[in-house]
mmCIF file of C-alpha atoms in Angstrom:
data_model
loop_
_atom_site.group_PDB
_atom_site.id
_atom_site.type_symbol
_atom_site.label_atom_id
_atom_site.label_comp_id
_atom_site.label_asym_id
_atom_site.label_seq_id
_atom_site.Cartn_x
_atom_site.Cartn_y
_atom_site.Cartn_z
ATOM 1 C CA UNK R 1 -5.985 7.426 -25.675
ATOM 2 C CA UNK R 2 -10.172 5.002 -26.493
ATOM 3 C CA UNK R 3 -10.530 2.812 -23.230
ATOM 4 C CA UNK R 4 -10.495 0.041 -25.824
ATOM 5 C CA UNK R 5 -6.583 0.401 -26.489
ATOM 6 C CA UNK R 6 -5.949 0.985 -22.527
ATOM 7 C CA UNK R 7 -4.117 -1.393 -20.909
ATOM 8 C CA UNK R 8 -3.359 -1.053 -16.440
ATOM 9 C CA UNK R 9 -2.160 -3.999 -16.725
ATOM 10 C CA UNK R 10 0.542 -5.781 -18.768
ATOM 11 C CA UNK R 11 3.965 -3.629 -18.190
ATOM 12 C CA UNK R 12 4.988 -0.187 -19.356
ATOM 13 C CA UNK R 13 7.390 1.286 -21.907
ATOM 14 C CA UNK R 14 10.305 2.420 -20.209
ATOM 15 C CA UNK R 15 12.773 0.254 -18.790
ATOM 16 C CA UNK R 16 13.212 1.169 -15.353
ATOM 17 C CA UNK R 17 16.201 1.768 -13.378
ATOM 18 C CA UNK R 18 16.693 0.914 -9.350
ATOM 19 C CA UNK R 19 18.816 3.436 -6.804
ATOM 20 C CA UNK R 20 18.714 2.385 -2.858
ATOM 21 C CA UNK R 21 19.825 5.194 -0.871
ATOM 22 C CA UNK R 22 19.974 6.804 3.071
ATOM 23 C CA UNK R 23 17.584 9.825 3.626
ATOM 24 C CA UNK R 24 18.682 11.267 7.506
ATOM 25 C CA UNK R 25 15.750 11.912 9.876
ATOM 26 C CA UNK R 26 18.425 14.523 11.572
ATOM 27 C CA UNK R 27 15.356 15.649 14.090
ATOM 28 C CA UNK R 28 14.147 12.451 14.577
ATOM 29 C CA UNK R 29 18.017 11.690 15.237
ATOM 30 C CA UNK R 30 16.617 8.293 12.166
ATOM 31 C CA UNK R 31 18.976 7.323 9.442
ATOM 32 C CA UNK R 32 16.444 5.624 6.882
ATOM 33 C CA UNK R 33 17.321 3.217 3.849
ATOM 34 C CA UNK R 34 14.786 4.034 0.831
ATOM 35 C CA UNK R 35 14.426 2.156 -2.568
ATOM 36 C CA UNK R 36 13.416 4.048 -5.115
ATOM 37 C CA UNK R 37 12.127 2.469 -8.423
ATOM 38 C CA UNK R 38 12.097 5.433 -11.845
ATOM 39 C CA UNK R 39 11.403 5.445 -15.567
ATOM 40 C CA UNK R 40 14.521 5.320 -17.750
ATOM 41 C CA UNK R 41 12.803 9.338 -19.520
ATOM 42 C CA UNK R 42 16.061 11.672 -18.564
ATOM 43 C CA UNK R 43 14.826 15.152 -17.937
ATOM 44 C CA UNK R 44 10.807 15.137 -17.670
ATOM 45 C CA UNK R 45 9.013 15.610 -15.072
ATOM 46 C CA UNK R 46 7.093 11.955 -13.418
ATOM 47 C CA UNK R 47 4.195 11.965 -10.887
ATOM 48 C CA UNK R 48 5.637 10.365 -7.574
ATOM 49 C CA UNK R 49 4.269 7.581 -5.725
ATOM 50 C CA UNK R 50 5.056 6.113 -1.871
ATOM 51 C CA UNK R 51 5.095 3.001 -0.315
ATOM 52 C CA UNK R 52 4.488 2.151 3.189
ATOM 53 C CA UNK R 53 4.829 -0.984 4.300
ATOM 54 C CA UNK R 54 3.589 -3.654 6.967
ATOM 55 C CA UNK R 55 3.958 -4.126 10.180
ATOM 56 C CA UNK R 56 6.832 -6.396 10.030
ATOM 57 C CA UNK R 57 7.375 -5.274 6.239
ATOM 58 C CA UNK R 58 9.768 -2.982 4.603
ATOM 59 C CA UNK R 59 11.117 -1.143 1.030
ATOM 60 C CA UNK R 60 11.208 -3.881 -0.376
ATOM 61 C CA UNK R 61 8.201 -6.107 0.310
ATOM 62 C CA UNK R 62 6.403 -4.808 -3.429
ATOM 63 C CA UNK R 63 8.808 -4.768 -5.967
ATOM 64 C CA UNK R 64 6.563 -6.494 -8.643
ATOM 65 C CA UNK R 65 4.273 -3.592 -8.007
ATOM 66 C CA UNK R 66 6.393 -0.411 -7.730
ATOM 67 C CA UNK R 67 8.310 -1.828 -11.154
ATOM 68 C CA UNK R 68 5.078 -2.344 -12.731
ATOM 69 C CA UNK R 69 4.691 1.943 -11.664
ATOM 70 C CA UNK R 70 7.752 2.688 -12.774
ATOM 71 C CA UNK R 71 7.138 1.000 -16.616
ATOM 72 C CA UNK R 72 4.796 3.653 -17.136
ATOM 73 C CA UNK R 73 6.294 6.587 -16.131
ATOM 74 C CA UNK R 74 6.036 6.856 -12.228
ATOM 75 C CA UNK R 75 9.279 7.061 -9.410
ATOM 76 C CA UNK R 76 8.659 5.164 -6.629
ATOM 77 C CA UNK R 77 10.241 4.924 -3.335
ATOM 78 C CA UNK R 78 9.671 3.289 -0.155
ATOM 79 C CA UNK R 79 10.934 3.423 2.691
ATOM 80 C CA UNK R 80 12.114 1.165 6.388
ATOM 81 C CA UNK R 81 9.584 2.185 8.449
ATOM 82 C CA UNK R 82 10.922 3.524 11.685
ATOM 83 C CA UNK R 83 9.815 0.649 13.539
ATOM 84 C CA UNK R 84 13.079 -0.832 11.580
ATOM 85 C CA UNK R 85 15.979 1.690 12.521
ATOM 86 C CA UNK R 86 15.242 3.577 15.253
ATOM 87 C CA UNK R 87 16.524 1.822 18.725
ATOM 88 C CA UNK R 88 13.656 2.679 20.565
ATOM 89 C CA UNK R 89 11.373 1.042 18.796
ATOM 90 C CA UNK R 90 12.930 -2.638 18.957
ATOM 91 C CA UNK R 91 10.724 -5.380 20.814
ATOM 92 C CA UNK R 92 12.852 -6.576 24.018
ATOM 93 C CA UNK R 93 13.642 -9.183 25.577
ATOM 94 C CA UNK R 94 11.263 -9.925 28.621
ATOM 95 C CA UNK R 95 9.061 -6.401 27.595
ATOM 96 C CA UNK R 96 6.233 -5.633 30.295
ATOM 97 C CA UNK R 97 2.609 -5.176 29.244
ATOM 98 C CA UNK R 98 2.378 -1.491 30.010
ATOM 99 C CA UNK R 99 5.983 -1.382 28.307
ATOM 100 C CA UNK R 100 4.870 -3.224 24.921
ATOM 101 C CA UNK R 101 1.721 -0.703 24.891
ATOM 102 C CA UNK R 102 4.248 2.454 25.086
ATOM 103 C CA UNK R 103 5.683 1.292 22.849
ATOM 104 C CA UNK R 104 3.120 0.974 19.518
ATOM 105 C CA UNK R 105 2.220 3.607 20.504
ATOM 106 C CA UNK R 106 5.040 5.499 19.838
ATOM 107 C CA UNK R 107 5.525 3.208 16.207
ATOM 108 C CA UNK R 108 1.941 4.152 15.155
ATOM 109 C CA UNK R 109 2.908 8.065 15.978
ATOM 110 C CA UNK R 110 5.740 7.594 13.865
ATOM 111 C CA UNK R 111 4.015 6.792 10.409
ATOM 112 C CA UNK R 112 2.629 10.247 9.756
ATOM 113 C CA UNK R 113 5.714 11.629 9.666
ATOM 114 C CA UNK R 114 7.959 8.730 8.323
ATOM 115 C CA UNK R 115 6.119 9.843 4.704
ATOM 116 C CA UNK R 116 6.030 13.449 5.520
ATOM 117 C CA UNK R 117 9.720 12.955 5.609
ATOM 118 C CA UNK R 118 10.676 11.402 2.918
ATOM 119 C CA UNK R 119 8.016 13.977 0.260
ATOM 120 C CA UNK R 120 9.835 16.735 2.297
ATOM 121 C CA UNK R 121 13.344 15.288 1.376
ATOM 122 C CA UNK R 122 12.476 14.248 -1.664
ATOM 123 C CA UNK R 123 10.869 16.853 -3.117
ATOM 124 C CA UNK R 124 14.229 18.524 -1.417
ATOM 125 C CA UNK R 125 16.271 16.630 -3.593
ATOM 126 C CA UNK R 126 18.234 18.698 -6.307
ATOM 127 C CA UNK R 127 21.120 16.146 -6.921
ATOM 128 C CA UNK R 128 19.704 12.605 -7.586
ATOM 129 C CA UNK R 129 19.189 13.836 -11.468
ATOM 130 C CA UNK R 130 15.458 12.012 -11.433
ATOM 131 C CA UNK R 131 12.424 15.358 -11.739
ATOM 132 C CA UNK R 132 9.567 14.788 -9.827
ATOM 133 C CA UNK R 133 5.707 16.684 -10.614
ATOM 134 C CA UNK R 134 5.247 18.281 -7.125
ATOM 135 C CA UNK R 135 1.600 18.509 -7.953
ATOM 136 C CA UNK R 136 0.827 15.309 -8.454
ATOM 137 C CA UNK R 137 1.938 12.730 -5.340
ATOM 138 C CA UNK R 138 0.469 9.395 -4.881
ATOM 139 C CA UNK R 139 0.490 7.026 -1.886
ATOM 140 C CA UNK R 140 -0.122 3.204 -1.743
ATOM 141 C CA UNK R 141 0.125 1.186 1.500
ATOM 142 C CA UNK R 142 -0.883 -2.197 1.970
ATOM 143 C CA UNK R 143 -1.565 -3.406 5.580
ATOM 144 C CA UNK R 144 0.029 -0.775 7.960
ATOM 145 C CA UNK R 145 0.821 1.320 5.826
ATOM 146 C CA UNK R 146 -3.517 0.871 4.638
ATOM 147 C CA UNK R 147 -3.320 2.558 7.143
ATOM 148 C CA UNK R 148 -0.163 5.243 7.023
ATOM 149 C CA UNK R 149 -1.241 6.445 4.209
ATOM 150 C CA UNK R 150 -5.269 7.443 4.937
ATOM 151 C CA UNK R 151 -3.768 9.079 8.166
ATOM 152 C CA UNK R 152 -1.840 10.696 6.393
ATOM 153 C CA UNK R 153 -4.565 11.609 4.358
ATOM 154 C CA UNK R 154 -6.028 13.937 6.485
ATOM 155 C CA UNK R 155 -2.646 15.302 7.466
ATOM 156 C CA UNK R 156 -0.073 16.495 4.180
ATOM 157 C CA UNK R 157 -2.638 18.104 1.548
ATOM 158 C CA UNK R 158 0.448 17.289 -0.676
ATOM 159 C CA UNK R 159 -1.903 13.490 -1.495
ATOM 160 C CA UNK R 160 -3.390 13.752 -5.021
ATOM 161 C CA UNK R 161 -4.664 10.076 -4.206
ATOM 162 C CA UNK R 162 -4.102 7.511 -2.252
ATOM 163 C CA UNK R 163 -4.606 2.968 -2.645
ATOM 164 C CA UNK R 164 -5.072 1.401 0.410
ATOM 165 C CA UNK R 165 -4.742 -2.287 0.180
ATOM 166 C CA UNK R 166 -5.952 -4.588 3.275
ATOM 167 C CA UNK R 167 -5.328 -1.058 5.445
ATOM 168 C CA UNK R 168 -5.709 -1.406 8.791
ATOM 169 C CA UNK R 169 -8.024 1.025 11.040
ATOM 170 C CA UNK R 170 -11.587 -0.402 11.510
ATOM 171 C CA UNK R 171 -13.999 0.403 15.029
ATOM 172 C CA UNK R 172 -13.331 -3.191 16.355
ATOM 173 C CA UNK R 173 -10.122 -4.565 15.052
ATOM 174 C CA UNK R 174 -9.066 -8.831 16.046
ATOM 175 C CA UNK R 175 -7.244 -9.424 18.748
ATOM 176 C CA UNK R 176 -3.836 -9.080 17.786
ATOM 177 C CA UNK R 177 -4.516 -6.851 15.786
ATOM 178 C CA UNK R 178 -2.492 -3.134 15.746
ATOM 179 C CA UNK R 179 -5.094 -0.591 17.523
ATOM 180 C CA UNK R 180 -4.877 2.056 15.114
ATOM 181 C CA UNK R 181 -8.010 4.467 14.268
ATOM 182 C CA UNK R 182 -8.844 7.250 11.648
ATOM 183 C CA UNK R 183 -10.983 10.040 11.809
ATOM 184 C CA UNK R 184 -11.319 10.771 8.475
ATOM 185 C CA UNK R 185 -11.396 14.945 8.914
ATOM 186 C CA UNK R 186 -10.227 15.628 4.980
ATOM 187 C CA UNK R 187 -10.761 18.659 3.853
ATOM 188 C CA UNK R 188 -10.209 18.152 0.061
ATOM 189 C CA UNK R 189 -10.998 14.934 -2.512
ATOM 190 C CA UNK R 190 -7.946 12.536 -2.133
ATOM 191 C CA UNK R 191 -9.376 9.895 -4.355
ATOM 192 C CA UNK R 192 -9.271 6.647 -2.238
ATOM 193 C CA UNK R 193 -9.372 3.113 -3.626
ATOM 194 C CA UNK R 194 -9.549 0.103 -1.837
ATOM 195 C CA UNK R 195 -8.166 -3.427 -2.485
ATOM 196 C CA UNK R 196 -8.787 -6.230 0.174
ATOM 197 C CA UNK R 197 -8.777 -9.702 0.517
ATOM 198 C CA UNK R 198 -11.745 -11.967 0.584
ATOM 199 C CA UNK R 199 -10.636 -14.654 2.896
ATOM 200 C CA UNK R 200 -7.825 -11.514 4.776
ATOM 201 C CA UNK R 201 -7.845 -13.000 7.796
ATOM 202 C CA UNK R 202 -6.401 -9.768 10.037
ATOM 203 C CA UNK R 203 -8.711 -7.696 8.098
ATOM 204 C CA UNK R 204 -11.537 -9.263 7.256
ATOM 205 C CA UNK R 205 -14.166 -7.046 4.631
ATOM 206 C CA UNK R 206 -16.273 -6.008 6.763
ATOM 207 C CA UNK R 207 -13.545 -3.639 8.054
ATOM 208 C CA UNK R 208 -12.710 -3.333 5.002
ATOM 209 C CA UNK R 209 -16.684 -2.613 3.992
ATOM 210 C CA UNK R 210 -16.624 -0.004 7.166
ATOM 211 C CA UNK R 211 -13.526 2.049 6.542
ATOM 212 C CA UNK R 212 -14.938 2.287 2.689
ATOM 213 C CA UNK R 213 -18.526 4.192 4.127
ATOM 214 C CA UNK R 214 -16.269 6.797 6.448
ATOM 215 C CA UNK R 215 -14.019 7.512 3.377
ATOM 216 C CA UNK R 216 -15.354 10.494 2.335
ATOM 217 C CA UNK R 217 -14.845 12.410 -1.859
ATOM 218 C CA UNK R 218 -14.319 10.164 -4.608
ATOM 219 C CA UNK R 219 -13.995 5.734 -3.783
ATOM 220 C CA UNK R 220 -13.248 2.497 -5.119
ATOM 221 C CA UNK R 221 -13.363 -1.241 -4.114
ATOM 222 C CA UNK R 222 -12.585 -4.567 -5.358
ATOM 223 C CA UNK R 223 -12.441 -7.141 -3.606
ATOM 224 C CA UNK R 224 -9.273 -10.219 -5.116
ATOM 225 C CA UNK R 225 -11.600 -13.439 -4.468
ATOM 226 C CA UNK R 226 -10.066 -16.506 -2.696
ATOM 227 C CA UNK R 227 -7.809 -13.923 -0.915
ATOM 228 C CA UNK R 228 -5.581 -13.662 2.421
ATOM 229 C CA UNK R 229 -3.599 -10.678 3.839
ATOM 230 C CA UNK R 230 -0.517 -11.711 2.042
ATOM 231 C CA UNK R 231 -2.452 -11.451 -1.477
ATOM 232 C CA UNK R 232 -0.452 -7.883 -1.906
ATOM 233 C CA UNK R 233 3.248 -8.019 -2.030
ATOM 234 C CA UNK R 234 6.210 -9.891 -3.558
ATOM 235 C CA UNK R 235 5.622 -13.377 -2.562
ATOM 236 C CA UNK R 236 2.692 -13.910 -2.119
ATOM 237 C CA UNK R 237 2.417 -17.961 -1.558
ATOM 238 C CA UNK R 238 5.726 -17.952 0.966
ATOM 239 C CA UNK R 239 4.341 -15.557 2.705
ATOM 240 C CA UNK R 240 1.430 -16.658 2.952
ATOM 241 C CA UNK R 241 3.017 -20.228 4.133
ATOM 242 C CA UNK R 242 5.468 -18.359 6.815
ATOM 243 C CA UNK R 243 3.567 -17.119 8.715
ATOM 244 C CA UNK R 244 -0.035 -20.402 8.312
ATOM 245 C CA UNK R 245 3.575 -22.090 9.952
ATOM 246 C CA UNK R 246 4.793 -19.162 12.376
ATOM 247 C CA UNK R 247 3.571 -20.069 16.188
ATOM 248 C CA UNK R 248 2.738 -15.113 17.484
ATOM 249 C CA UNK R 249 3.078 -14.105 20.575
ATOM 250 C CA UNK R 250 -0.137 -13.224 22.414
ATOM 251 C CA UNK R 251 -4.154 -11.989 21.417
ATOM 252 C CA UNK R 252 -2.815 -13.252 17.869
ATOM 253 C CA UNK R 253 -1.734 -16.509 18.917
ATOM 254 C CA UNK R 254 -4.588 -17.882 17.002
ATOM 255 C CA UNK R 255 -4.107 -16.209 13.402
ATOM 256 C CA UNK R 256 -1.831 -18.618 12.121
ATOM 257 C CA UNK R 257 -4.257 -21.894 12.455
ATOM 258 C CA UNK R 258 -6.593 -19.541 11.279
ATOM 259 C CA UNK R 259 -5.948 -19.099 7.290
ATOM 260 C CA UNK R 260 -6.532 -21.243 4.639
ATOM 261 C CA UNK R 261 -3.607 -23.142 3.406
ATOM 262 C CA UNK R 262 -1.655 -21.420 0.270
ATOM 263 C CA UNK R 263 -3.258 -24.168 -2.131
ATOM 264 C CA UNK R 264 -7.257 -22.990 -1.923
ATOM 265 C CA UNK R 265 -6.269 -19.289 -2.661
ATOM 266 C CA UNK R 266 -6.123 -17.792 -5.575
ATOM 267 C CA UNK R 267 -1.967 -17.877 -7.074
ATOM 268 C CA UNK R 268 -0.043 -15.079 -6.701
ATOM 269 C CA UNK R 269 0.735 -14.785 -10.467
ATOM 270 C CA UNK R 270 -2.955 -13.378 -10.411
ATOM 271 C CA UNK R 271 -2.848 -11.505 -7.060
ATOM 272 C CA UNK R 272 -0.664 -9.599 -8.639
ATOM 273 C CA UNK R 273 -2.500 -9.460 -12.384
ATOM 274 C CA UNK R 274 -4.811 -7.895 -9.832
ATOM 275 C CA UNK R 275 -2.955 -5.499 -7.459
ATOM 276 C CA UNK R 276 -0.873 -3.971 -10.283
ATOM 277 C CA UNK R 277 -3.722 -3.043 -12.558
ATOM 278 C CA UNK R 278 -6.298 -1.278 -10.667
ATOM 279 C CA UNK R 279 -3.812 0.503 -8.508
ATOM 280 C CA UNK R 280 -2.114 1.184 -12.076
ATOM 281 C CA UNK R 281 -6.038 2.565 -13.003
ATOM 282 C CA UNK R 282 -6.751 4.317 -10.024
ATOM 283 C CA UNK R 283 -3.183 5.924 -10.401
ATOM 284 C CA UNK R 284 -3.185 7.025 -13.816
ATOM 285 C CA UNK R 285 -7.204 8.095 -13.337
ATOM 286 C CA UNK R 286 -6.603 10.783 -10.787
ATOM 287 C CA UNK R 287 -3.432 11.940 -11.264
ATOM 288 C CA UNK R 288 -2.977 12.000 -14.380
ATOM 289 C CA UNK R 289 -6.230 11.932 -15.449
ATOM 290 C CA UNK R 290 -6.212 9.829 -18.268
ATOM 291 C CA UNK R 291 -10.086 9.120 -19.169
ATOM 292 C CA UNK R 292 -8.839 5.852 -20.757
ATOM 293 C CA UNK R 293 -8.576 4.780 -17.326
ATOM 294 C CA UNK R 294 -11.416 6.119 -15.485
ATOM 295 C CA UNK R 295 -13.232 4.481 -18.537
ATOM 296 C CA UNK R 296 -11.498 1.262 -17.483
ATOM 297 C CA UNK R 297 -13.087 1.884 -14.246
ATOM 298 C CA UNK R 298 -16.142 3.265 -15.040
ATOM 299 C CA UNK R 299 -16.707 -0.185 -17.337
ATOM 300 C CA UNK R 300 -16.852 -3.898 -15.986
ATOM 301 C CA UNK R 301 -13.052 -4.510 -14.756
ATOM 302 C CA UNK R 302 -15.010 -8.224 -13.812
ATOM 303 C CA UNK R 303 -14.695 -9.492 -17.079
ATOM 304 C CA UNK R 304 -11.079 -7.660 -17.807
ATOM 305 C CA UNK R 305 -9.811 -9.512 -14.778
ATOM 306 C CA UNK R 306 -11.662 -12.565 -14.854
ATOM 307 C CA UNK R 307 -10.094 -12.800 -19.080
ATOM 308 C CA UNK R 308 -7.230 -12.707 -17.468
ATOM 309 C CA UNK R 309 -7.536 -15.499 -15.312
ATOM 310 C CA UNK R 310 -8.087 -13.572 -12.103
ATOM 311 C CA UNK R 311 -12.095 -13.252 -9.885
ATOM 312 C CA UNK R 312 -12.273 -9.978 -8.201
ATOM 313 C CA UNK R 313 -15.927 -8.407 -6.738
ATOM 314 C CA UNK R 314 -16.080 -4.964 -7.533
ATOM 315 C CA UNK R 315 -17.831 -3.758 -4.761
ATOM 316 C CA UNK R 316 -21.460 -1.719 -5.157
ATOM 317 C CA UNK R 317 -22.790 0.023 -2.464
#
């Protein structure tokens, strides 16, 4: 396919089916609800994408993206992470500071094992009727999930590509943001796409730049202009304004008042165009080795987005 004919923004040619399953982790005694989006293309082995949601998010946080990828021939799986299913990780009334710190440490420690468990479960399943290509596995995550996929790439050799949307993990997190760390001690090249928001209240651009600079190997960074932290999930307008109206506890209390009104920011439709197109192009280039996708990403992506009413910046360090 020629670069001129490649359009990662358009829906794919496959009808999409959705299935809900439960994956039982007998070792940790947890049962994970999982959603799977897959193309109606029986018999063919499909690349597998695992999506990791944010803190406070859930497995259906980015159905707009999962459906788009599945329409292009990917199987997308998303789980409710441990903090949503394990009673011992739930917030308790009257929680002491030391108890809260221990609980948060346990939540953070559960994330990478969650992803590795899901990969094992999906690749070991034989009765789903969905054929997976174990040699083409990618991870996509938002916020805490963005950190999760980067951290998983450190220890999981099956991962061949990553998309990290406004990920945590910088050395100087803002007050109330999870204290996440990354080593980037990767023993191989894991092509990584960073997607950032120009006016992110919780994960500022400087934090994403830091992670980008520390990332070894192949990497790209695109920034959605006039965007905040919630511009990477389904109901951008609703979720953004809901967060602005909240009263957050402790060190996070400052966040709602610091957020700009949605009317001053890019629309949800513009954000979804940005996320869908760039994520697909990166996965096509990385997992499928499509020259047209590589050519698209090497060309004037800003102009392609502008044609569709989206203002973005391609980071060129």
